mmCIF file of C-alpha atoms and ligand atoms in Angstrom:
data_model
loop_
_atom_site.group_PDB
_atom_site.id
_atom_site.type_symbol
_atom_site.label_atom_id
_atom_site.label_comp_id
_atom_site.label_asym_id
_atom_site.label_seq_id
_atom_site.Cartn_x
_atom_site.Cartn_y
_atom_site.Cartn_z
ATOM 1 C CA MET A 1 115.974 195.104 -48.462
ATOM 2 C CA PRO A 2 113.452 193.041 -49.604
ATOM 3 C CA PRO A 3 114.283 189.029 -50.521
ATOM 4 C CA TYR A 4 116.839 187.862 -53.246
ATOM 5 C CA MET A 5 115.114 188.229 -56.649
ATOM 6 C CA LYS A 6 116.273 186.751 -60.114
ATOM 7 C CA LEU A 7 113.931 187.516 -63.321
ATOM 8 C CA GLY A 8 114.871 186.755 -67.271
ATOM 9 C CA SER A 9 118.249 185.250 -68.317
ATOM 10 C CA VAL A 10 121.549 185.530 -66.192
ATOM 11 C CA PRO A 11 124.738 183.446 -66.557
ATOM 12 C CA PRO A 12 126.043 180.405 -63.884
ATOM 13 C CA LYS A 13 128.196 182.544 -62.257
ATOM 14 C CA ARG A 14 128.781 186.588 -61.841
ATOM 15 C CA HIS A 15 131.514 188.433 -63.887
ATOM 16 C CA ILE A 16 131.618 185.925 -66.676
ATOM 17 C CA LYS A 17 130.528 186.045 -70.259
ATOM 18 C CA HIS A 18 126.858 186.211 -71.101
ATOM 19 C CA PRO A 19 126.753 184.950 -74.419
ATOM 20 C CA ARG A 20 124.027 186.360 -77.028
ATOM 21 C CA PRO A 21 123.072 183.743 -79.075
ATOM 22 C CA LYS A 22 123.326 185.041 -82.986
ATOM 23 C CA ALA A 23 119.508 183.703 -83.038
ATOM 24 C CA GLU A 24 117.955 186.284 -80.675
ATOM 25 C CA SER A 25 118.978 189.475 -82.225
ATOM 26 C CA HIS A 26 119.622 191.282 -85.277
ATOM 27 C CA LEU A 27 122.721 192.436 -83.254
ATOM 28 C CA GLY A 28 124.282 188.651 -84.113
ATOM 29 C CA GLU A 29 126.622 186.784 -82.015
ATOM 30 C CA GLY A 30 128.080 188.622 -78.651
ATOM 31 C CA ILE A 31 127.528 188.975 -75.530
ATOM 32 C CA TYR A 32 125.015 190.766 -72.912
ATOM 33 C CA TYR A 33 126.434 193.673 -70.914
ATOM 34 C CA GLU A 34 126.890 193.456 -67.414
ATOM 35 C CA HIS A 35 125.822 196.048 -65.181
ATOM 36 C CA VAL A 36 126.049 196.235 -61.276
ATOM 37 C CA VAL A 37 123.817 198.321 -59.379
ATOM 38 C CA THR A 38 125.322 199.044 -55.909
ATOM 39 C CA THR A 39 124.425 200.664 -52.557
ATOM 40 C CA GLU A 40 126.512 202.553 -50.023
ATOM 41 C CA GLY A 41 129.762 201.701 -52.344
ATOM 42 C CA PHE A 42 130.185 198.351 -52.818
ATOM 43 C CA ASN A 43 129.180 197.434 -49.204
ATOM 44 C CA ARG A 44 125.351 196.747 -48.906
ATOM 45 C CA ALA A 45 122.608 195.243 -51.501
ATOM 46 C CA TYR A 46 123.085 195.149 -54.779
ATOM 47 C CA SER A 47 122.036 193.577 -57.988
ATOM 48 C CA ILE A 48 123.614 192.332 -61.251
ATOM 49 C CA MET A 49 121.756 193.173 -64.519
ATOM 50 C CA TYR A 50 122.764 192.255 -68.131
ATOM 51 C CA HIS A 51 121.535 194.568 -70.974
ATOM 52 C CA LEU A 52 121.564 193.973 -74.812
ATOM 53 C CA ARG A 53 123.707 197.395 -75.366
ATOM 54 C CA PRO A 54 126.078 199.130 -72.805
ATOM 55 C CA PRO A 55 123.819 201.058 -70.732
ATOM 56 C CA THR A 56 126.665 203.859 -71.037
ATOM 57 C CA ARG A 57 126.207 204.957 -74.304
ATOM 58 C CA VAL A 58 124.602 208.592 -74.654
ATOM 59 C CA SER A 59 124.982 211.131 -77.242
ATOM 60 C CA LYS A 60 123.787 214.332 -75.729
ATOM 61 C CA MET A 61 123.297 215.874 -72.271
ATOM 62 C CA ASP A 62 121.108 219.014 -71.806
ATOM 63 C CA HIS A 63 120.582 220.809 -68.657
ATOM 64 C CA VAL A 64 117.171 221.153 -68.500
ATOM 65 C CA GLY A 65 116.384 223.373 -64.878
ATOM 66 C CA GLN A 66 116.790 223.395 -61.569
ATOM 67 C CA VAL A 67 114.124 222.250 -58.860
ATOM 68 C CA PRO A 68 115.385 223.926 -55.376
ATOM 69 C CA LEU A 69 113.253 223.234 -52.743
ATOM 70 C CA GLN A 70 112.343 226.346 -51.024
ATOM 71 C CA ALA A 71 111.244 226.650 -47.393
ATOM 72 C CA ALA A 72 108.411 229.199 -45.945
ATOM 73 C CA ASP A 73 110.411 230.166 -43.038
ATOM 74 C CA PRO A 74 110.479 231.925 -40.933
ATOM 75 C CA VAL A 75 107.223 230.400 -39.981
ATOM 76 C CA GLU A 76 106.436 230.015 -36.108
ATOM 77 C CA LEU A 77 106.402 226.646 -34.230
ATOM 78 C CA ARG A 78 102.742 225.297 -34.425
ATOM 79 C CA HIS A 79 100.989 222.574 -35.550
ATOM 80 C CA HIS A 80 99.481 222.422 -39.228
ATOM 81 C CA HIS A 81 97.081 220.579 -40.819
ATOM 82 C CA ILE A 82 97.694 220.644 -44.791
ATOM 83 C CA VAL A 83 94.418 219.838 -46.674
ATOM 84 C CA THR A 84 95.701 218.264 -49.852
ATOM 85 C CA GLY A 85 92.511 216.169 -50.616
ATOM 86 C CA GLY A 86 91.430 218.368 -53.502
ATOM 87 C CA MET A 87 94.588 219.799 -54.685
ATOM 88 C CA PRO A 88 94.470 220.631 -58.170
ATOM 89 C CA ARG A 89 95.771 217.966 -60.640
ATOM 90 C CA LYS A 90 98.587 219.065 -62.763
ATOM 91 C CA GLY A 91 101.748 217.521 -64.196
ATOM 92 C CA ASP A 92 102.243 213.719 -64.615
ATOM 93 C CA SER A 93 103.589 211.101 -62.099
ATOM 94 C CA VAL A 94 106.712 213.004 -61.708
ATOM 95 C CA THR A 95 106.386 216.736 -63.301
ATOM 96 C CA GLY A 96 103.090 217.078 -60.993
ATOM 97 C CA ARG A 97 104.919 216.556 -57.299
ATOM 98 C CA VAL A 98 104.279 219.702 -55.473
ATOM 99 C CA PRO A 99 106.839 219.895 -52.370
ATOM 100 C CA MET A 100 105.059 219.936 -49.119
ATOM 101 C CA MET A 101 108.203 219.467 -46.492
ATOM 102 C CA PHE A 102 111.637 218.572 -46.446
ATOM 103 C CA ASN A 103 115.229 218.489 -44.428
ATOM 104 C CA GLU A 104 118.505 217.003 -45.033
ATOM 105 C CA ASP A 105 116.926 213.385 -45.370
ATOM 106 C CA LEU A 106 113.967 213.794 -47.411
ATOM 107 C CA ALA A 107 111.558 215.631 -49.207
ATOM 108 C CA ALA A 108 107.823 215.005 -49.296
ATOM 109 C CA TYR A 109 105.325 215.477 -51.878
ATOM 110 C CA ARG A 110 101.933 215.097 -53.053
ATOM 111 C CA CYS A 111 100.933 214.480 -56.714
ATOM 112 C CA ARG A 112 98.012 214.546 -58.411
ATOM 113 C CA PRO A 113 98.640 213.812 -61.965
ATOM 114 C CA ALA A 114 96.852 215.165 -64.541
ATOM 115 C CA GLU A 115 98.596 213.479 -67.644
ATOM 116 C CA ALA A 116 100.391 210.192 -68.090
ATOM 117 C CA GLN A 117 104.091 210.048 -67.891
ATOM 118 C CA GLN A 118 105.692 210.320 -71.903
ATOM 119 C CA THR A 119 109.090 211.034 -71.074
ATOM 120 C CA ILE A 120 111.060 208.354 -68.835
ATOM 121 C CA PHE A 121 112.810 209.521 -65.353
ATOM 122 C CA ARG A 122 115.650 208.367 -63.380
ATOM 123 C CA ASN A 123 116.114 209.676 -59.858
ATOM 124 C CA GLY A 124 120.110 209.656 -59.543
ATOM 125 C CA ALA A 125 120.264 210.711 -56.007
ATOM 126 C CA ALA A 126 117.533 209.399 -54.107
ATOM 127 C CA ASP A 127 115.440 206.308 -53.444
ATOM 128 C CA GLU A 128 111.561 206.989 -53.811
ATOM 129 C CA VAL A 129 108.506 205.524 -51.948
ATOM 130 C CA VAL A 130 105.318 206.589 -53.908
ATOM 131 C CA TYR A 131 102.278 205.623 -51.423
ATOM 132 C CA ILE A 132 99.375 205.025 -53.638
ATOM 133 C CA HIS A 133 96.578 206.900 -52.048
ATOM 134 C CA GLU A 134 94.500 206.258 -54.810
ATOM 135 C CA GLY A 135 95.161 204.695 -58.586
ATOM 136 C CA GLY A 136 96.533 201.932 -60.306
ATOM 137 C CA GLY A 137 98.622 200.936 -63.095
ATOM 138 C CA VAL A 138 101.932 199.568 -64.046
ATOM 139 C CA LEU A 139 105.560 201.053 -63.395
ATOM 140 C CA GLU A 140 107.240 200.394 -66.338
ATOM 141 C CA THR A 141 111.268 200.339 -65.315
ATOM 142 C CA HIS A 142 114.348 198.572 -66.906
ATOM 143 C CA PHE A 143 113.880 196.034 -63.998
ATOM 144 C CA GLY A 144 110.631 194.905 -65.729
ATOM 145 C CA LYS A 145 106.937 195.900 -65.085
ATOM 146 C CA VAL A 146 105.401 196.500 -61.419
ATOM 147 C CA ARG A 147 101.979 196.426 -60.911
ATOM 148 C CA TYR A 148 100.560 198.872 -58.612
ATOM 149 C CA LYS A 149 97.349 199.221 -56.875
ATOM 150 C CA PRO A 150 95.849 201.236 -54.397
ATOM 151 C CA MET A 151 97.391 201.730 -50.398
ATOM 152 C CA ASP A 152 100.649 200.207 -52.365
ATOM 153 C CA TYR A 153 103.958 201.772 -51.147
ATOM 154 C CA VAL A 154 105.910 201.493 -54.570
ATOM 155 C CA VAL A 155 109.525 201.524 -53.488
ATOM 156 C CA ILE A 156 112.034 202.757 -56.496
ATOM 157 C CA PRO A 157 115.772 202.432 -55.709
ATOM 158 C CA ARG A 158 117.840 205.565 -57.285
ATOM 159 C CA THR A 159 119.291 205.157 -60.694
ATOM 160 C CA THR A 160 115.902 203.246 -61.741
ATOM 161 C CA ASN A 161 114.723 204.354 -65.365
ATOM 162 C CA TYR A 162 110.793 204.394 -64.804
ATOM 163 C CA ARG A 163 107.498 205.602 -66.117
ATOM 164 C CA PHE A 164 104.232 205.246 -64.760
ATOM 165 C CA VAL A 165 101.627 204.083 -66.618
ATOM 166 C CA PRO A 166 98.458 204.785 -64.955
ATOM 167 C CA ASP A 167 95.273 202.757 -65.805
ATOM 168 C CA ASP A 168 92.985 205.978 -65.519
ATOM 169 C CA VAL A 169 95.140 208.829 -64.778
ATOM 170 C CA SER A 170 92.293 210.754 -63.202
ATOM 171 C CA LYS A 171 92.228 208.622 -60.577
ATOM 172 C CA GLU A 172 96.177 208.980 -59.415
ATOM 173 C CA ASP A 173 96.913 210.128 -56.231
ATOM 174 C CA TYR A 174 100.131 209.728 -54.317
ATOM 175 C CA LEU A 175 102.207 210.679 -51.243
ATOM 176 C CA VAL A 176 106.128 210.767 -52.848
ATOM 177 C CA ILE A 177 109.249 210.537 -50.247
ATOM 178 C CA GLU A 178 112.172 211.301 -52.032
ATOM 179 C CA SER A 179 114.811 209.710 -49.602
ATOM 180 C CA PHE A 180 118.299 210.719 -49.616
ATOM 181 C CA GLY A 181 119.379 207.688 -47.694
ATOM 182 C CA SER A 182 118.357 203.938 -48.831
ATOM 183 C CA VAL A 183 115.093 202.888 -48.041
ATOM 184 C CA ARG A 184 115.382 199.787 -46.052
ATOM 185 C CA LEU A 185 113.058 197.164 -43.983
ATOM 186 C CA PRO A 186 114.429 197.538 -40.244
ATOM 187 C CA ASP A 187 117.703 195.411 -39.332
ATOM 188 C CA ARG A 188 115.758 194.453 -36.026
ATOM 189 C CA TYR A 189 113.021 192.527 -38.464
ATOM 190 C CA HIS A 190 115.443 190.202 -39.975
ATOM 191 C CA ASN A 191 117.182 186.986 -37.968
ATOM 192 C CA PRO A 192 120.641 186.590 -38.103
ATOM 193 C CA ASP A 193 120.268 184.225 -41.390
ATOM 194 C CA GLY A 194 118.881 187.440 -43.297
ATOM 195 C CA GLN A 195 115.140 186.025 -43.045
ATOM 196 C CA LEU A 196 112.719 187.934 -41.735
ATOM 197 C CA MET A 197 111.656 186.857 -38.403
ATOM 198 C CA LEU A 198 108.059 185.172 -37.222
ATOM 199 C CA GLY A 199 106.195 187.447 -35.398
ATOM 200 C CA MET A 200 107.353 190.435 -37.606
ATOM 201 C CA PRO A 201 104.645 192.462 -39.439
ATOM 202 C CA TYR A 202 105.308 191.160 -42.786
ATOM 203 C CA TYR A 203 107.044 188.177 -44.612
ATOM 204 C CA GLU A 204 108.737 187.809 -48.007
ATOM 205 C CA ARG A 205 105.928 186.891 -49.667
ATOM 206 C CA ASP A 206 104.034 190.424 -48.721
ATOM 207 C CA PHE A 207 106.931 192.445 -50.978
ATOM 208 C CA HIS A 208 105.992 192.371 -54.858
ATOM 209 C CA GLY A 209 109.101 192.998 -57.243
ATOM 210 C CA PRO A 210 109.078 193.020 -61.052
ATOM 211 C CA SER A 211 106.481 190.333 -62.140
ATOM 212 C CA GLU A 212 107.936 190.367 -66.100
ATOM 213 C CA LEU A 213 110.543 192.147 -68.088
ATOM 214 C CA ILE A 214 110.409 194.811 -70.442
ATOM 215 C CA MET A 215 113.239 193.921 -73.212
ATOM 216 C CA ILE A 216 112.973 196.535 -76.117
ATOM 217 C CA ASP A 217 115.051 195.912 -78.684
ATOM 218 C CA ASP A 218 115.423 199.738 -80.156
ATOM 219 C CA PRO A 219 118.634 201.422 -81.277
ATOM 220 C CA SER A 220 116.685 204.646 -81.653
ATOM 221 C CA GLU A 221 118.038 207.759 -79.619
ATOM 222 C CA THR A 222 115.697 207.622 -76.205
ATOM 223 C CA ASP A 223 115.671 210.863 -73.605
ATOM 224 C CA VAL A 224 115.781 210.039 -69.798
ATOM 225 C CA VAL A 225 115.362 212.755 -67.519
ATOM 226 C CA ILE A 226 117.338 212.388 -64.461
ATOM 227 C CA LYS A 227 117.442 214.542 -61.476
ATOM 228 C CA ASP A 228 120.129 214.689 -58.961
ATOM 229 C CA HIS A 229 119.101 216.792 -55.963
ATOM 230 C CA ASP A 230 118.314 220.057 -57.766
ATOM 231 C CA ARG A 231 119.253 219.275 -60.685
ATOM 232 C CA LEU A 232 117.569 218.202 -64.117
ATOM 233 C CA THR A 233 119.437 216.865 -66.938
ATOM 234 C CA ARG A 234 118.069 215.239 -70.194
ATOM 235 C CA VAL A 235 120.562 212.656 -71.301
ATOM 236 C CA THR A 236 119.916 211.412 -74.689
ATOM 237 C CA MET A 237 120.885 207.538 -74.724
ATOM 238 C CA CYS A 238 122.033 205.765 -78.011
ATOM 239 C CA ASN A 239 118.943 203.049 -77.462
ATOM 240 C CA HIS A 240 116.058 202.591 -75.468
ATOM 241 C CA PRO A 241 117.142 201.809 -71.742
ATOM 242 C CA PHE A 242 114.490 198.941 -71.218
ATOM 243 C CA ASP A 243 117.118 196.596 -72.843
ATOM 244 C CA VAL A 244 117.734 194.022 -69.732
ATOM 245 C CA VAL A 245 117.172 190.521 -70.478
ATOM 246 C CA GLY A 246 117.913 189.401 -66.937
ATOM 247 C CA TRP A 247 119.100 190.410 -63.396
ATOM 248 C CA ASP A 248 119.434 188.880 -60.065
ATOM 249 C CA GLY A 249 119.931 190.373 -56.716
ATOM 250 C CA PHE A 250 118.334 192.636 -53.864
ATOM 251 C CA VAL A 251 117.680 196.028 -55.369
ATOM 252 C CA TYR A 252 114.708 196.820 -57.639
ATOM 253 C CA PRO A 253 111.735 198.580 -57.454
ATOM 254 C CA TYR A 254 108.800 196.710 -55.319
ATOM 255 C CA THR A 255 105.421 197.242 -53.734
ATOM 256 C CA PHE A 256 104.206 196.191 -50.318
ATOM 257 C CA ASN A 257 100.416 196.829 -49.512
ATOM 258 C CA ALA A 258 99.725 199.001 -46.232
ATOM 259 C CA MET A 259 97.053 196.454 -45.624
ATOM 260 C CA ASP A 260 99.481 193.687 -45.576
ATOM 261 C CA PHE A 261 100.736 195.145 -42.382
ATOM 262 C CA GLU A 262 99.957 193.243 -39.435
ATOM 263 C CA PRO A 263 98.652 195.525 -36.952
ATOM 264 C CA LEU A 264 99.997 194.472 -33.033
ATOM 265 C CA THR A 265 97.223 195.922 -30.710
ATOM 266 C CA GLY A 266 97.827 195.662 -26.646
ATOM 267 C CA THR A 267 95.855 196.154 -23.611
ATOM 268 C CA VAL A 268 96.410 199.713 -23.604
ATOM 269 C CA HIS A 269 97.970 201.859 -26.959
ATOM 270 C CA LEU A 270 101.052 200.502 -28.115
ATOM 271 C CA PRO A 271 103.195 203.389 -29.567
ATOM 272 C CA PRO A 272 105.624 203.547 -32.441
ATOM 273 C CA PRO A 273 108.129 201.642 -33.449
ATOM 274 C CA VAL A 274 105.481 198.754 -33.402
ATOM 275 C CA GLN A 275 103.890 200.348 -36.356
ATOM 276 C CA GLN A 276 107.596 200.727 -38.482
ATOM 277 C CA THR A 277 107.366 199.623 -41.978
ATOM 278 C CA PHE A 278 110.730 201.170 -43.518
ATOM 279 C CA GLU A 279 113.894 202.562 -42.461
ATOM 280 C CA ALA A 280 116.306 205.092 -43.675
ATOM 281 C CA ARG A 281 118.969 207.834 -42.377
ATOM 282 C CA GLY A 282 117.151 209.799 -40.434
ATOM 283 C CA TYR A 283 113.441 208.990 -40.568
ATOM 284 C CA VAL A 284 111.316 206.001 -40.301
ATOM 285 C CA ILE A 285 108.137 205.099 -42.359
ATOM 286 C CA CYS A 286 105.058 203.914 -40.042
ATOM 287 C CA THR A 287 101.876 202.351 -41.137
ATOM 288 C CA PHE A 288 98.772 202.617 -39.059
ATOM 289 C CA ALA A 289 96.697 199.691 -40.391
ATOM 290 C CA PRO A 290 93.204 198.881 -39.709
ATOM 291 C CA ARG A 291 92.978 196.989 -36.602
ATOM 292 C CA TYR A 292 91.242 195.770 -33.050
ATOM 293 C CA LEU A 293 91.419 198.397 -30.347
ATOM 294 C CA ASP A 294 93.108 198.055 -26.901
ATOM 295 C CA HIS A 295 91.065 195.585 -24.945
ATOM 296 C CA HIS A 296 91.866 196.657 -21.038
ATOM 297 C CA PRO A 297 88.366 197.445 -19.590
ATOM 298 C CA GLU A 298 89.526 200.842 -18.823
ATOM 299 C CA ALA A 299 91.576 201.411 -21.721
ATOM 300 C CA VAL A 300 91.962 204.793 -23.083
ATOM 301 C CA LYS A 301 91.589 203.895 -26.895
ATOM 302 C CA VAL A 302 92.938 206.857 -28.579
ATOM 303 C CA PRO A 303 96.774 207.840 -28.451
ATOM 304 C CA TYR A 304 97.744 209.847 -25.433
ATOM 305 C CA VAL A 305 99.070 213.555 -25.548
ATOM 306 C CA HIS A 306 102.792 213.320 -26.199
ATOM 307 C CA SER A 307 105.700 215.651 -26.565
ATOM 308 C CA ASN A 308 108.009 214.134 -29.110
ATOM 309 C CA VAL A 309 110.692 216.412 -28.348
ATOM 310 C CA GLU A 310 113.418 214.923 -30.806
ATOM 311 C CA ALA A 311 111.311 214.122 -33.904
ATOM 312 C CA ASP A 312 108.753 216.076 -36.162
ATOM 313 C CA GLU A 313 105.735 213.935 -36.650
ATOM 314 C CA VAL A 314 104.157 213.833 -40.363
ATOM 315 C CA LEU A 315 100.636 211.931 -40.508
ATOM 316 C CA PHE A 316 98.910 211.305 -44.377
ATOM 317 C CA TYR A 317 95.377 210.333 -43.603
ATOM 318 C CA SER A 318 94.485 207.770 -46.447
ATOM 319 C CA ARG A 319 91.276 205.611 -45.404
ATOM 320 C CA GLY A 320 88.580 205.428 -43.014
ATOM 321 C CA ASN A 321 87.796 207.595 -39.588
ATOM 322 C CA PHE A 322 90.502 209.203 -37.733
ATOM 323 C CA ALA A 323 89.208 208.591 -34.207
ATOM 324 C CA SER A 324 91.586 210.964 -32.619
ATOM 325 C CA ARG A 325 91.303 213.974 -34.674
ATOM 326 C CA ARG A 326 88.666 216.176 -35.894
ATOM 327 C CA GLY A 327 88.429 217.868 -39.320
ATOM 328 C CA VAL A 328 91.338 215.798 -41.038
ATOM 329 C CA THR A 329 89.881 214.115 -44.262
ATOM 330 C CA HIS A 330 91.342 211.882 -46.521
ATOM 331 C CA GLY A 331 94.581 213.461 -48.563
ATOM 332 C CA SER A 332 95.287 215.512 -45.283
ATOM 333 C CA MET A 333 98.474 215.729 -44.138
ATOM 334 C CA THR A 334 99.426 217.030 -40.372
ATOM 335 C CA LEU A 335 102.569 218.221 -38.965
ATOM 336 C CA HIS A 336 103.332 217.952 -35.659
ATOM 337 C CA PRO A 337 106.604 219.339 -34.914
ATOM 338 C CA GLY A 338 108.818 218.268 -31.814
ATOM 339 C CA GLY A 339 108.984 220.681 -28.662
ATOM 340 C CA ILE A 340 105.117 221.020 -28.546
ATOM 341 C CA PRO A 341 102.611 218.828 -27.316
ATOM 342 C CA HIS A 342 99.715 217.358 -29.004
ATOM 343 C CA GLY A 343 97.429 214.683 -28.824
ATOM 344 C CA PRO A 344 93.689 213.407 -29.307
ATOM 345 C CA HIS A 345 91.258 216.066 -29.737
ATOM 346 C CA PRO A 346 88.706 217.308 -27.332
ATOM 347 C CA GLY A 347 85.730 214.880 -27.057
ATOM 348 C CA THR A 348 87.651 212.090 -28.706
ATOM 349 C CA ILE A 349 88.593 209.966 -26.072
ATOM 350 C CA MET A 350 85.268 209.408 -24.765
ATOM 351 C CA ALA A 351 83.632 208.965 -27.979
ATOM 352 C CA SER A 352 86.248 205.997 -28.661
ATOM 353 C CA MET A 353 85.521 204.215 -25.472
ATOM 354 C CA ASP A 354 83.022 201.680 -26.808
ATOM 355 C CA HIS A 355 84.770 201.235 -29.975
ATOM 356 C CA GLU A 356 86.062 197.963 -30.648
ATOM 357 C CA ARG A 357 87.987 198.237 -33.920
ATOM 358 C CA THR A 358 88.994 201.518 -35.949
ATOM 359 C CA GLU A 359 89.475 201.518 -39.890
ATOM 360 C CA GLU A 360 91.776 204.183 -40.203
ATOM 361 C CA LEU A 361 95.192 203.715 -42.430
ATOM 362 C CA ALA A 362 97.426 206.576 -42.423
ATOM 363 C CA VAL A 363 100.928 206.681 -43.252
ATOM 364 C CA MET A 364 103.413 208.478 -40.731
ATOM 365 C CA PHE A 365 107.121 209.437 -41.250
ATOM 366 C CA ASP A 366 108.784 210.473 -38.034
ATOM 367 C CA THR A 367 112.242 212.639 -38.911
ATOM 368 C CA ASP A 368 115.268 213.263 -36.626
ATOM 369 C CA ARG A 369 115.983 216.499 -37.991
ATOM 370 C CA LYS A 370 113.436 219.620 -38.272
ATOM 371 C CA LEU A 371 111.099 219.478 -41.223
ATOM 372 C CA HIS A 372 111.005 222.660 -43.578
ATOM 373 C CA ILE A 373 107.492 223.351 -44.731
ATOM 374 C CA THR A 374 107.470 224.769 -48.354
ATOM 375 C CA PRO A 375 105.295 227.960 -49.346
ATOM 376 C CA GLU A 376 102.930 225.376 -51.431
ATOM 377 C CA ALA A 377 101.969 223.284 -48.192
ATOM 378 C CA LEU A 378 101.418 226.791 -46.272
ATOM 379 C CA GLY A 379 98.929 227.717 -48.884
ATOM 380 C CA MET A 380 96.954 224.533 -48.302
ATOM 381 C CA ASP A 381 97.309 225.007 -44.303
ATOM 382 C CA ASP A 382 94.488 225.743 -41.828
ATOM 383 C CA PRO A 383 95.397 228.531 -39.778
ATOM 384 C CA GLN A 384 92.987 227.523 -37.070
ATOM 385 C CA TYR A 385 94.150 224.242 -36.663
ATOM 386 C CA PRO A 386 96.596 225.093 -33.908
ATOM 387 C CA PHE A 387 93.720 226.097 -31.738
ATOM 388 C CA SER A 388 91.680 222.789 -32.816
ATOM 389 C CA TRP A 389 92.332 221.445 -29.213
ATOM 390 C CA LEU A 390 90.605 224.763 -27.187
ATOM 391 C CA ASP A 391 86.824 223.921 -27.325
ATOM 392 C CA GLY A 392 86.621 220.928 -25.077
HETATM 393 FE FE1 FE2 B 401 101.947 212.165 -32.404
#
């Protein structure tokens, strides 16, 4: 989890009265309503927030749809290159998500929204990691405002009420991972005192939580669309959900910029997990950041052929040129499933021998369990990609 954070007004101890002064609200004298947001029952990270009105007041619930993930299976075992950079824009930052692949632990989407998000959204069953391939703006949440920019990972804990407010929606372009287990920083990056250790690829200052509260004192009914797995429910809340006067804890939406990841380079290629950025149940997220290349005089500077027999590997190509791949473009995704080898394309080993740096920036997720590719992804798949290692 990111480091402890406090924003706004909280009482001196947890679970005691937080008096609401009469002068501050037309509601008059009273208390702010405590709301504890926990993970893994009550056993792991949590935050404590204080609302103007109880967050439990709802006047209506409507079932508004099912969004089941569909596999294109049966698909033969092969490599995939899914060309998503020019995917047509549609929907908003939530409704415009197009499923690419999924398993029991995650669902990955590409999203190129066409319009700004109007309705507040809450994912009730999954944390979300939204990688900002292009775009920028403010994520409005009941924790406050989170400014985001290109190459940010925006991590949104489940049950966060939110709305993306882009600066220019026509530039927005995301990779979205819906994570059914909690998204965390790797345990091994922390010392026994809970601090990120020296020498790890990032530091507490690299994580950016909400910068200011959004305190809306509005008793009007407000709709929130909640997704829990396949089900969409529109809940009419009796007041605006962004009514938090203060909170503290370890659970909150935050950004981490991929360019703040400190890459490690050896005399020869260093494989994952040195690129690991996040961990969750059943998979990891890694960042291949711009870096100096391996410096042994005989080093092969692109990754060797490997058989990732117990993992499916997905790369999303965001910036720079990709030394080991031919034909991939910005916004491409490749899926190299377990059980068959993959590696550098013909000609790329010798072509890289004189290179000293790579400016490539790619996001990878490696899954323990088999990924199912969706019909939407298969529609953007290059069927010749499995044969792209032939000519050399
Ligand atoms: Fe690989």
